CSV table of C-alpha atoms in Angstrom, one decimal:
chain,number,residue,atom,x,y,z
A,1,MET,CA,9.3,-16.1,9.5
A,2,GLU,CA,6.6,-18.7,9.6
A,3,LEU,CA,4.2,-19.7,6.8
A,4,CYS,CA,0.5,-19.6,7.8
A,5,TYR,CA,-0.7,-22.0,5.1
A,6,GLN,CA,0.9,-24.1,2.4
A,7,LEU,CA,1.9,-22.3,-0.8
A,8,PRO,CA,1.9,-24.1,-4.2
A,9,VAL,CA,5.1,-23.6,-6.2
A,10,LEU,CA,5.0,-21.9,-9.7
A,11,PRO,CA,7.2,-22.3,-12.9
A,12,LEU,CA,10.5,-20.4,-12.8
A,13,ASP,CA,10.8,-20.0,-16.5
A,14,ARG,CA,7.4,-18.5,-17.2
A,15,PRO,CA,6.4,-14.8,-17.4
A,16,VAL,CA,4.4,-13.5,-14.5
A,17,PRO,CA,0.7,-13.8,-15.3
A,18,LYS,CA,-1.2,-10.5,-15.2
A,19,HIS,CA,-3.7,-11.7,-12.6
A,20,VAL,CA,-0.8,-12.5,-10.3
A,21,LEU,CA,0.1,-8.8,-10.3
A,22,SER,CA,-3.3,-7.9,-8.9
A,23,ARG,CA,-2.9,-10.2,-5.9
A,24,ARG,CA,-1.1,-10.0,-2.6
A,25,GLY,CA,0.3,-13.0,-0.8
A,26,ALA,CA,-0.1,-13.8,2.9
A,27,ILE,CA,3.6,-13.5,3.6
A,28,SER,CA,4.8,-9.9,4.0
A,29,PHE,CA,8.2,-8.6,5.0
A,30,SER,CA,10.1,-5.3,5.2
A,31,SER,CA,11.9,-4.1,2.0
A,32,SER,CA,15.0,-4.0,4.2
A,33,SER,CA,15.2,-7.8,3.8
A,34,SER,CA,18.6,-9.1,2.8
A,35,LEU,CA,16.9,-10.8,-0.2
A,36,PHE,CA,16.6,-7.4,-1.8
A,37,GLY,CA,19.7,-5.6,-0.6
A,38,ALA,CA,19.7,-2.4,1.3
A,39,PRO,CA,17.1,0.1,0.0
A,40,ASP,CA,16.9,3.8,0.6
A,41,PRO,CA,15.8,4.2,4.2
A,42,ARG,CA,13.3,6.9,3.1
A,43,GLN,CA,11.4,4.3,1.1
A,44,LEU,CA,11.1,1.7,3.9
A,45,SER,CA,7.8,3.1,5.2
A,46,GLN,CA,6.3,3.0,1.7
A,47,ARG,CA,7.4,-0.5,0.5
A,48,ARG,CA,6.6,-4.0,1.3
A,49,GLY,CA,7.5,-7.4,0.0
A,50,ALA,CA,5.1,-10.3,-0.6
A,51,ILE,CA,5.1,-13.8,-2.0
A,52,SER,CA,2.4,-14.4,-4.6
A,53,TYR,CA,1.3,-17.6,-6.2
A,54,ASP,CA,-1.1,-18.7,-8.9
A,55,SER,CA,-3.2,-21.7,-7.9
A,56,SER,CA,-3.4,-22.9,-11.5
A,57,ASP,CA,0.3,-23.3,-11.8
A,58,GLN,CA,2.4,-25.5,-9.6
A,59,THR,CA,6.1,-24.9,-9.9
A,60,ALA,CA,7.2,-21.3,-9.1
A,61,LEU,CA,7.0,-18.6,-6.6
A,62,TYR,CA,6.9,-14.9,-7.4
A,63,ILE,CA,8.4,-12.4,-5.0
A,64,ARG,CA,7.5,-8.8,-5.6
A,65,MET,CA,7.9,-5.4,-3.9
A,66,LEU,CA,4.8,-3.3,-3.3
A,67,GLY,CA,4.5,0.4,-2.8
A,68,ASP,CA,1.2,1.6,-1.4
A,69,VAL,CA,-0.2,5.0,-2.2
A,70,ARG,CA,-2.8,5.5,0.4
A,71,VAL,CA,-5.8,7.8,0.2
A,72,ARG,CA,-5.8,10.3,3.0
A,73,SER,CA,-8.7,12.3,4.5
A,74,GLN,CA,-8.5,16.1,5.1
A,75,VAL,CA,-7.0,15.6,8.5
A,76,GLY,CA,-4.4,13.1,7.5
A,77,PHE,CA,-6.2,10.0,8.7
A,78,GLU,CA,-4.5,7.1,7.0
A,79,PRO,CA,-5.7,3.5,6.8
A,80,GLU,CA,-2.8,1.2,7.7
A,81,ARG,CA,-3.9,-2.1,6.0
A,82,ARG,CA,-5.1,-3.5,2.8
A,83,GLY,CA,-8.8,-4.7,2.6
A,84,SER,CA,-11.1,-2.5,0.6
A,85,HIS,CA,-9.1,0.7,1.0
A,86,PRO,CA,-8.4,2.1,-2.5
A,87,TYR,CA,-4.7,1.3,-2.7
A,88,LEU,CA,-2.9,2.1,-5.9
A,89,GLY,CA,-0.3,-0.6,-6.2
A,90,MET,CA,3.0,0.3,-7.8
A,91,PHE,CA,5.1,-2.7,-8.5
A,92,SER,CA,8.8,-2.8,-8.6
A,93,PRO,CA,10.6,-5.4,-10.8
A,94,ILE,CA,9.4,-8.9,-9.8
A,95,PHE,CA,12.1,-11.2,-8.5
A,96,ILE,CA,11.8,-14.9,-9.3
A,97,VAL,CA,14.0,-16.8,-6.9
A,98,SER,CA,15.0,-20.3,-6.4
A,99,LEU,CA,13.3,-22.5,-3.8
A,100,SER,CA,16.6,-22.6,-1.8
A,101,VAL,CA,16.3,-18.9,-1.2
A,102,VAL,CA,12.6,-19.1,-0.3
A,103,ARG,CA,13.1,-22.0,2.1
A,104,ARG,CA,15.0,-19.6,4.3
A,105,LEU,CA,11.7,-17.9,5.0
A,106,PHE,CA,10.1,-21.0,6.3
A,107,SER,CA,10.7,-22.9,9.5
A,108,PHE,CA,12.3,-26.3,8.9
A,109,GLN,CA,9.3,-28.2,10.2
A,110,ARG,CA,6.9,-26.5,7.9
A,111,HIS,CA,9.2,-26.9,5.0
A,112,LEU,CA,9.1,-30.6,5.5
A,113,LEU,CA,5.3,-30.6,5.6
A,114,SER,CA,5.2,-28.4,2.4
A,115,SER,CA,7.6,-30.8,0.7
A,116,ARG,CA,5.5,-33.9,1.5
A,117,LEU,CA,2.4,-32.2,0.1
A,118,LEU,CA,4.2,-31.1,-3.1
A,119,ARG,CA,5.4,-34.7,-3.6
A,120,GLY,CA,1.8,-35.8,-3.3
A,121,ALA,CA,2.3,-37.7,-0.1
A,122,PRO,CA,-0.9,-37.9,1.9
A,123,HIS,CA,-1.2,-35.9,5.1
A,124,LEU,CA,-1.8,-38.1,8.2
A,125,ASN,CA,-4.5,-35.8,9.4
A,126,PRO,CA,-6.3,-33.7,6.7
A,127,LEU,CA,-8.1,-31.7,9.4
A,128,HIS,CA,-5.0,-30.9,11.4
A,129,ILE,CA,-5.7,-27.5,12.8
A,130,LEU,CA,-2.8,-26.5,14.9
A,131,ASP,CA,0.9,-26.8,13.8
A,132,GLU,CA,3.2,-28.8,16.1
A,133,ASP,CA,4.5,-25.6,17.6
A,134,TYR,CA,1.1,-24.9,19.2
A,135,CYS,CA,-0.2,-28.4,20.0
A,136,GLY,CA,0.5,-28.0,23.7
A,137,GLN,CA,-1.3,-25.4,25.8
A,138,ALA,CA,-3.2,-23.9,22.9
A,139,LYS,CA,-4.7,-27.2,22.0
A,140,CYS,CA,-5.7,-27.8,25.6
A,141,MET,CA,-7.4,-24.4,25.6
A,142,LEU,CA,-9.4,-25.3,22.5
A,143,GLU,CA,-10.9,-28.2,24.4
A,144,LYS,CA,-12.5,-25.6,26.6
A,145,VAL,CA,-13.4,-23.1,23.9
A,146,GLY,CA,-17.1,-23.2,25.1
A,147,SER,CA,-16.2,-21.9,28.5
A,148,TRP,CA,-17.2,-18.3,29.3
A,149,ASN,CA,-13.9,-17.8,31.2
A,150,PHE,CA,-11.9,-18.5,28.0
A,151,ASP,CA,-8.9,-16.2,28.1
A,152,ILE,CA,-8.5,-15.0,24.5
A,153,PHE,CA,-5.4,-12.9,25.4
A,154,LEU,CA,-3.5,-16.1,26.5
A,155,PHE,CA,-4.8,-18.0,23.6
A,156,ASP,CA,-3.5,-15.3,21.2
A,157,ARG,CA,-0.1,-15.4,22.8
A,158,LEU,CA,0.1,-19.2,22.6
A,159,THR,CA,-0.8,-19.1,18.9
A,160,ASN,CA,1.7,-16.4,18.2
A,161,GLY,CA,-0.9,-13.8,17.3
A,162,ASN,CA,-3.0,-16.2,15.2
A,163,SER,CA,-6.0,-16.6,17.6
A,164,LEU,CA,-8.6,-15.7,15.0
A,165,VAL,CA,-7.4,-18.2,12.4
A,166,PHE,CA,-7.0,-21.1,14.8
A,167,LEU,CA,-10.1,-20.5,16.8
A,168,THR,CA,-12.4,-20.0,13.8
A,169,PHE,CA,-10.9,-23.0,12.0
A,170,ASN,CA,-11.4,-25.1,15.1
A,171,LEU,CA,-15.0,-24.1,15.5
A,172,LEU,CA,-15.9,-24.7,11.8
A,173,ASN,CA,-14.4,-28.1,12.1
A,174,GLN,CA,-16.0,-28.8,15.5
A,175,TYR,CA,-19.5,-28.1,14.1
A,176,GLY,CA,-18.7,-30.3,11.0
A,177,LEU,CA,-19.2,-27.4,8.6
A,178,ILE,CA,-16.0,-28.0,6.7
A,179,GLU,CA,-17.1,-31.5,5.7
A,180,LEU,CA,-20.8,-30.6,5.4
A,181,PHE,CA,-20.3,-27.7,3.0
A,182,GLN,CA,-17.3,-29.4,1.4
A,183,LEU,CA,-15.0,-26.4,2.0
A,184,ASP,CA,-11.6,-26.6,0.3
A,185,MET,CA,-9.1,-26.6,3.1
A,186,VAL,CA,-6.5,-24.4,1.4
A,187,LYS,CA,-9.1,-21.8,0.4
A,188,LEU,CA,-10.6,-21.8,3.9
A,189,ARG,CA,-7.1,-21.4,5.5
A,190,ARG,CA,-6.3,-18.6,3.1
A,191,PHE,CA,-9.6,-16.9,3.7
A,192,LEU,CA,-9.0,-16.9,7.5
A,193,VAL,CA,-5.5,-15.7,7.1
A,194,LEU,CA,-6.6,-12.8,4.9
A,195,VAL,CA,-9.4,-11.9,7.4
A,196,GLN,CA,-6.9,-11.8,10.3
A,197,GLU,CA,-4.5,-9.8,8.2
A,198,ASP,CA,-7.1,-7.2,7.4
A,199,TYR,CA,-7.7,-6.4,11.0
A,200,HIS,CA,-5.4,-3.5,12.2
A,201,ASN,CA,-3.2,-4.8,14.9
A,202,GLN,CA,-2.2,-1.3,15.8
A,203,ASN,CA,-5.8,-0.7,17.0
A,204,PRO,CA,-5.9,-1.2,20.8
A,205,TYR,CA,-9.4,-2.6,20.6
A,206,HIS,CA,-10.7,-3.2,17.1
A,207,ASN,CA,-8.2,-5.8,16.1
A,208,ALA,CA,-8.1,-9.5,15.3
A,209,VAL,CA,-8.1,-10.5,19.0
A,210,HIS,CA,-11.4,-8.7,19.5
A,211,ALA,CA,-12.8,-10.6,16.4
A,212,ALA,CA,-11.6,-13.9,17.9
A,213,ASP,CA,-13.2,-13.0,21.3
A,214,VAL,CA,-16.5,-12.2,19.6
A,215,THR,CA,-16.3,-15.4,17.7
A,216,GLN,CA,-15.7,-17.4,20.9
A,217,ALA,CA,-18.7,-15.6,22.5
A,218,MET,CA,-20.9,-16.4,19.5
A,219,HIS,CA,-19.9,-20.1,19.9
A,220,CYS,CA,-21.1,-19.9,23.6
A,221,TYR,CA,-24.5,-18.5,22.5
A,222,LEU,CA,-24.9,-21.0,19.7
A,223,ARG,CA,-24.6,-23.8,22.3
A,224,GLU,CA,-27.5,-22.4,24.4
A,225,PRO,CA,-30.4,-24.9,24.4
A,226,LYS,CA,-32.9,-22.7,22.5
A,227,LEU,CA,-30.4,-22.0,19.7
A,228,ALA,CA,-28.7,-25.4,19.6
A,229,GLN,CA,-32.1,-27.2,19.1
A,230,SER,CA,-33.3,-24.8,16.4
A,231,LEU,CA,-30.4,-23.5,14.3
A,232,THR,CA,-29.5,-25.1,11.1
A,233,SER,CA,-25.9,-25.8,9.9
A,234,PHE,CA,-26.3,-22.8,7.5
A,235,ASP,CA,-27.3,-20.6,10.4
A,236,ILE,CA,-24.2,-21.6,12.4
A,237,LEU,CA,-21.9,-21.1,9.5
A,238,LEU,CA,-23.3,-17.6,9.0
A,239,GLY,CA,-23.1,-16.8,12.7
A,240,LEU,CA,-19.4,-17.8,13.0
A,241,LEU,CA,-18.4,-16.0,9.8
A,242,ALA,CA,-20.2,-12.8,10.8
A,243,ALA,CA,-18.5,-12.9,14.2
A,244,ALA,CA,-15.1,-13.4,12.7
A,245,THR,CA,-15.6,-10.6,10.1
A,246,HIS,CA,-17.9,-8.1,11.8
A,247,ASP,CA,-15.2,-5.4,12.3
A,248,LEU,CA,-13.0,-6.2,9.3
A,249,ASP,CA,-10.6,-3.5,8.3
A,250,HIS,CA,-11.9,-1.2,11.2
A,251,PRO,CA,-9.8,2.0,11.0
A,252,GLY,CA,-9.9,2.6,14.8
A,253,VAL,CA,-12.2,5.7,14.7
A,254,ASN,CA,-15.9,5.9,14.7
A,255,GLN,CA,-18.5,6.9,12.2
A,256,PRO,CA,-18.9,10.5,13.2
A,257,PHE,CA,-15.2,11.0,12.8
A,258,LEU,CA,-15.3,9.7,9.3
A,259,ILE,CA,-18.2,11.9,8.5
A,260,LYS,CA,-16.8,15.1,9.8
A,261,THR,CA,-13.4,14.5,8.1
A,262,ASN,CA,-15.1,13.9,4.8
A,263,HIS,CA,-13.6,10.4,4.6
A,264,TYR,CA,-14.3,8.6,1.3
A,265,LEU,CA,-16.1,5.7,3.2
A,266,ALA,CA,-18.6,8.2,4.5
A,267,ALA,CA,-19.3,9.4,1.1
A,268,LEU,CA,-19.4,6.0,-0.4
A,269,TYR,CA,-22.0,4.8,2.1
A,270,ARG,CA,-23.9,8.1,2.4
A,271,ASN,CA,-23.2,8.5,6.1
A,272,THR,CA,-25.3,5.5,6.9
A,273,SER,CA,-23.8,2.5,8.9
A,274,VAL,CA,-20.5,3.5,7.3
A,275,LEU,CA,-18.2,1.1,9.2
A,276,GLU,CA,-20.6,-1.8,9.2
A,277,ASN,CA,-21.2,-1.5,5.4
A,278,HIS,CA,-17.4,-1.4,5.0
A,279,HIS,CA,-16.9,-4.5,7.2
A,280,TRP,CA,-19.5,-6.4,5.2
A,281,ARG,CA,-18.2,-5.4,1.8
A,282,SER,CA,-14.6,-6.2,2.9
A,283,ALA,CA,-15.7,-9.7,4.0
A,284,VAL,CA,-17.6,-10.3,0.7
A,285,GLY,CA,-14.4,-9.2,-1.1
A,286,LEU,CA,-12.4,-11.8,0.6
A,287,LEU,CA,-15.0,-14.5,0.1
A,288,ARG,CA,-14.9,-13.8,-3.6
A,289,GLU,CA,-11.1,-13.4,-3.8
A,290,THR,CA,-10.6,-16.8,-2.1
A,291,GLU,CA,-13.5,-18.4,-3.9
A,292,LEU,CA,-14.4,-20.1,-0.6
A,293,PHE,CA,-17.9,-21.0,-1.7
A,294,SER,CA,-17.2,-21.6,-5.4
A,295,ASN,CA,-18.4,-25.2,-5.0
A,296,LEU,CA,-21.8,-24.0,-4.0
A,297,PRO,CA,-24.6,-22.9,-6.4
A,298,ALA,CA,-24.4,-19.2,-7.3
A,299,GLU,CA,-27.7,-18.5,-5.6
A,300,ASP,CA,-26.4,-20.0,-2.3
A,301,SER,CA,-23.2,-18.0,-2.4
A,302,LEU,CA,-25.2,-14.8,-3.0
A,303,SER,CA,-27.6,-15.7,-0.2
A,304,ILE,CA,-24.6,-16.2,2.2
A,305,GLU,CA,-23.2,-12.7,1.2
A,306,ARG,CA,-26.6,-11.0,1.8
A,307,GLN,CA,-27.4,-12.6,5.1
A,308,LEU,CA,-23.8,-12.0,6.2
A,309,GLY,CA,-24.4,-8.4,5.5
A,310,SER,CA,-27.7,-8.4,7.5
A,311,LEU,CA,-25.9,-9.8,10.5
A,312,ILE,CA,-22.9,-7.4,10.4
A,313,LEU,CA,-25.2,-4.3,9.8
A,314,ALA,CA,-27.1,-5.3,13.0
A,315,THR,CA,-23.9,-4.5,15.0
A,316,ASP,CA,-24.4,-0.7,14.3
A,317,ILE,CA,-24.7,0.6,17.9
A,318,SER,CA,-26.5,3.7,16.6
A,319,ARG,CA,-29.5,1.3,15.8
A,320,GLN,CA,-29.4,-0.3,19.2
A,321,ASN,CA,-32.8,1.0,20.4
A,322,GLU,CA,-34.4,-0.2,17.1
A,323,TYR,CA,-33.2,-3.8,17.5
A,324,LEU,CA,-33.8,-3.8,21.3
A,325,SER,CA,-37.4,-2.6,21.0
A,326,ARG,CA,-38.2,-5.2,18.4
A,327,PHE,CA,-36.6,-7.9,20.6
A,328,ARG,CA,-38.6,-6.7,23.6
A,329,THR,CA,-41.8,-6.7,21.6
A,330,HIS,CA,-41.3,-10.3,20.5
A,331,LEU,CA,-40.6,-11.4,24.0
A,332,ASP,CA,-43.6,-9.5,25.4
A,333,GLU,CA,-45.9,-11.1,22.9
A,334,ASN,CA,-44.1,-14.5,23.1
A,335,ASP,CA,-44.3,-14.9,19.3
A,336,LEU,CA,-40.7,-15.8,18.5
A,337,CYS,CA,-40.9,-19.0,16.5
A,338,LEU,CA,-37.4,-20.5,15.8
A,339,GLY,CA,-38.9,-22.8,13.2
A,340,ASN,CA,-39.3,-19.6,11.1
A,341,ALA,CA,-36.2,-18.8,9.2
A,342,SER,CA,-36.6,-15.0,9.5
A,343,HIS,CA,-37.0,-15.3,13.3
A,344,ARG,CA,-33.9,-17.5,13.5
A,345,HIS,CA,-32.0,-14.9,11.6
A,346,PHE,CA,-33.2,-12.1,13.9
A,347,VAL,CA,-32.1,-14.2,17.0
A,348,LEU,CA,-28.7,-14.5,15.3
A,349,GLN,CA,-28.5,-10.8,14.9
A,350,MET,CA,-29.3,-10.3,18.6
A,351,ALA,CA,-26.7,-13.0,19.5
A,352,LEU,CA,-24.1,-11.2,17.4
A,353,LYS,CA,-25.0,-7.9,19.0
A,354,CYS,CA,-24.5,-9.5,22.5
A,355,ALA,CA,-21.2,-11.1,21.5
A,356,ASP,CA,-20.0,-7.8,20.1
A,357,ILE,CA,-20.4,-5.9,23.4
A,358,CYS,CA,-20.1,-8.8,25.9
A,359,ASN,CA,-16.8,-7.6,27.4
A,360,PRO,CA,-18.5,-6.1,30.5
A,361,CYS,CA,-20.0,-9.5,31.1
A,362,ARG,CA,-16.7,-11.3,31.2
A,363,PRO,CA,-14.8,-12.1,34.4
A,364,TRP,CA,-13.1,-9.0,35.8
A,365,GLU,CA,-9.6,-10.0,34.8
A,366,LEU,CA,-10.6,-10.1,31.2
A,367,SER,CA,-13.2,-7.3,31.2
A,368,LYS,CA,-10.8,-4.8,32.7
A,369,GLN,CA,-8.3,-5.4,30.0
A,370,TRP,CA,-10.9,-4.8,27.3
A,371,SER,CA,-12.2,-1.7,29.0
A,372,GLU,CA,-8.7,-0.2,29.1
A,373,LYS,CA,-8.1,-1.1,25.4
A,374,VAL,CA,-11.4,0.4,24.1
A,375,THR,CA,-10.9,3.6,26.2
A,376,GLU,CA,-7.4,3.9,24.9
A,377,GLU,CA,-8.8,3.8,21.4
A,378,PHE,CA,-11.5,6.4,22.3
A,379,PHE,CA,-8.9,8.8,23.8
A,380,HIS,CA,-6.6,8.3,20.8
A,381,GLN,CA,-9.4,9.5,18.5
A,382,GLY,CA,-9.9,12.4,20.8
A,383,ASP,CA,-6.2,13.4,20.6
A,384,ILE,CA,-6.4,13.4,16.8
A,385,GLU,CA,-9.5,15.6,17.0
A,386,LYS,CA,-7.8,18.0,19.3
A,387,LYS,CA,-4.7,18.1,17.2
A,388,HIS,CA,-6.7,19.1,14.1
A,389,LYS,CA,-9.1,21.4,16.1
A,390,LEU,CA,-12.1,19.3,15.4
A,391,GLU,CA,-15.1,18.9,17.8
A,392,ILE,CA,-14.1,16.2,20.3
A,393,SER,CA,-16.5,13.2,20.1
A,394,PRO,CA,-18.4,12.1,23.2
A,395,LEU,CA,-16.3,9.9,25.6
A,396,CYS,CA,-13.1,10.6,23.6
A,397,ASP,CA,-11.8,13.5,25.7
A,398,SER,CA,-9.2,12.1,28.0
A,399,GLU,CA,-9.3,15.2,30.1
A,400,ALA,CA,-13.1,15.1,30.7
A,401,ASN,CA,-13.5,11.3,31.0
A,402,THR,CA,-12.0,8.4,32.8
A,403,ILE,CA,-12.0,4.7,32.1
A,404,ALA,CA,-14.4,4.2,34.9
A,405,SER,CA,-16.9,6.9,33.9
A,406,VAL,CA,-16.9,5.6,30.3
A,407,GLN,CA,-17.5,2.0,31.3
A,408,ILE,CA,-20.2,2.8,33.9
A,409,GLY,CA,-22.2,4.8,31.2
A,410,PHE,CA,-21.7,2.1,28.6
A,411,MET,CA,-22.8,-0.6,31.0
A,412,THR,CA,-25.8,1.3,32.3
A,413,TYR,CA,-27.3,2.5,29.0
A,414,VAL,CA,-26.2,0.0,26.5
A,415,VAL,CA,-25.1,-3.4,28.0
A,416,GLU,CA,-27.5,-3.9,30.8
A,417,PRO,CA,-30.8,-3.3,28.8
A,418,LEU,CA,-29.5,-5.7,26.0
A,419,PHE,CA,-28.4,-8.5,28.3
A,420,ALA,CA,-31.6,-8.2,30.5
A,421,GLU,CA,-33.7,-9.0,27.4
A,422,TRP,CA,-31.3,-11.7,26.3
A,423,ALA,CA,-31.7,-13.4,29.7
A,424,ARG,CA,-35.5,-13.2,29.2
A,425,PHE,CA,-35.1,-15.0,25.9
A,426,SER,CA,-32.5,-17.5,27.1
A,427,ASP,CA,-32.8,-17.9,30.9
A,428,THR,CA,-29.9,-20.2,31.4
A,429,ARG,CA,-26.9,-20.5,33.6
A,430,LEU,CA,-24.8,-18.6,31.1
A,431,SER,CA,-27.2,-15.7,31.0
A,432,GLN,CA,-27.2,-15.5,34.8
A,433,THR,CA,-23.4,-15.7,34.9
A,434,MET,CA,-23.1,-12.8,32.4
A,435,LEU,CA,-25.5,-10.6,34.4
A,436,GLY,CA,-23.6,-11.5,37.6
A,437,HIS,CA,-20.2,-10.5,36.1
A,438,LEU,CA,-21.8,-7.3,34.7
A,439,GLY,CA,-23.1,-6.3,38.1
A,440,LEU,CA,-19.7,-7.0,39.8
A,441,ASN,CA,-17.7,-5.2,37.1
A,442,LYS,CA,-20.0,-2.2,37.3
A,443,ALA,CA,-19.5,-2.1,41.1
A,444,SER,CA,-15.8,-2.4,40.6
A,445,TRP,CA,-15.6,0.6,38.3
A,446,SER,CA,-18.0,2.5,40.5
A,447,ALA,CA,-15.6,2.0,43.4
A,448,MET,CA,-12.9,3.7,41.3
A,449,GLU,CA,-15.3,6.6,40.4
A,450,PRO,CA,-17.2,7.8,43.5
A,451,GLU,CA,-18.9,10.7,41.7
A,452,ALA,CA,-20.2,8.3,39.0
A,453,SER,CA,-21.5,6.0,41.7
A,454,GLY,CA,-23.4,8.9,43.3
A,455,SER,CA,-24.9,10.0,40.0
A,456,SER,CA,-25.9,6.4,39.3
A,457,GLU,CA,-28.0,6.3,42.5
A,458,GLU,CA,-29.8,9.5,41.5
A,459,GLY,CA,-30.5,7.9,38.1
A,460,GLU,CA,-32.2,5.0,39.7
A,461,SER,CA,-34.7,7.3,41.4
A,462,GLU,CA,-35.7,9.0,38.2
A,463,PRO,CA,-35.0,6.4,35.4
A,464,GLY,CA,-37.0,8.1,32.7
A,465,ARG,CA,-35.2,11.3,32.9
A,466,ALA,CA,-31.8,9.9,33.6
A,467,THR,CA,-31.8,7.5,30.7
A,468,GLU,CA,-32.7,9.7,27.8
A,469,GLU,CA,-29.7,12.1,27.5
A,470,PRO,CA,-26.8,9.9,28.6
A,471,SER,CA,-28.1,7.0,26.5
A,472,SER,CA,-28.2,9.1,23.3
A,473,ARG,CA,-24.7,10.4,24.2
A,474,VAL,CA,-23.4,6.9,24.4
A,475,LEU,CA,-25.1,5.7,21.2
A,476,SER,CA,-23.9,8.8,19.4
A,477,GLN,CA,-20.5,7.1,19.4
A,478,GLY,CA,-21.7,5.2,16.3
A,479,SER,CA,-20.0,1.9,16.2
A,480,GLN,CA,-17.0,2.9,18.3
A,481,GLU,CA,-17.2,0.2,20.9
A,482,SER,CA,-18.9,-2.3,18.7
């Protein structure tokens, strides 16, 4: 087991503070761990272990067992992670163990680093981003993090599944935001670890790797000449944080599914941008839990939270036409002024929307993997709907759809219109590269789906009629692909 960030050590002879009981540490392990003996096998799926600490104390570690009682919907849909889901934590007795036991959880190398920090010895490089384990190929990849061909799947393997933490940390440091906003390194690291933890790795598509991919794409857009010359450091900070958290705690099903199963999130947000509101509130919860911006004035922290919400809510694919029409109007009238804060924010919204659905614009080797993953998630939802005799959502029926047909429709009615307007706004080499990949990828899928290719040609002859119904069908997916 490896430690993601350095833990302070708490007093062994003191009672457990009440506020520690309400927290969960970043290190989780099965209750079958030898530290706790051999529990009843029937309880394994309901229990977890975690290490907690209190930042105000410095000399002890608390290890506790957690049992999660999860809220289920009428069809048995169950959130698998923490985040904002209303868990009811039931705590077993808390074990306070010696450091010699805890050290077995850490790699020797990281234990040495922790020991130096606890003794007060200065770290040679206070902004060291990658541990020694990953300094090789992963570090070399980060030197090319602005490349549109960046392979996020390879980077995730090289960082042992920590692509979101390392990539976001690297970008915040690269832009000088850590120093500029005087962000506490431990709080930032903890925030990023919790963000990554709150993505559901069992989701084929909406997981931490997708968030890392969107963050990398956002970085590419932020470097485009128009944006690089106009955006403030505050804008860049918002853009990167929104990209990293835009699908936080995504359950792997879309909004219509949550509504028709009477899920508590649908009721909470009144069936409006349900997932996006949840992602935003989850992100705000982690910002407050880690006190990442506690050094900033309260007004600035609230402003960050509000604008973060505005960016994340813009990723609601059901509002695609609304944002696209507004963007097109601005471009037609040539009245976008990036010296205006509200206009810059709108451009950030459009950039995040592009980053969120840019997979079809990646090179084929990467785009194909994303297409397979998102379709797998679609079909998994369809299987759940079949099992519980619910109406099957559009594009989720594996018997009526193929990967090729789903992707061709998505590219035609959602991706192409958005990126055509983005290329009008930012007519650069990157924009032309993205449109080039989009055309090639669509042709590749069409070659696998002859019937779809034929219907596409018919659609070109009658664009008005062909666009209306399929477009609404794709958008009715809510935020499934976004």
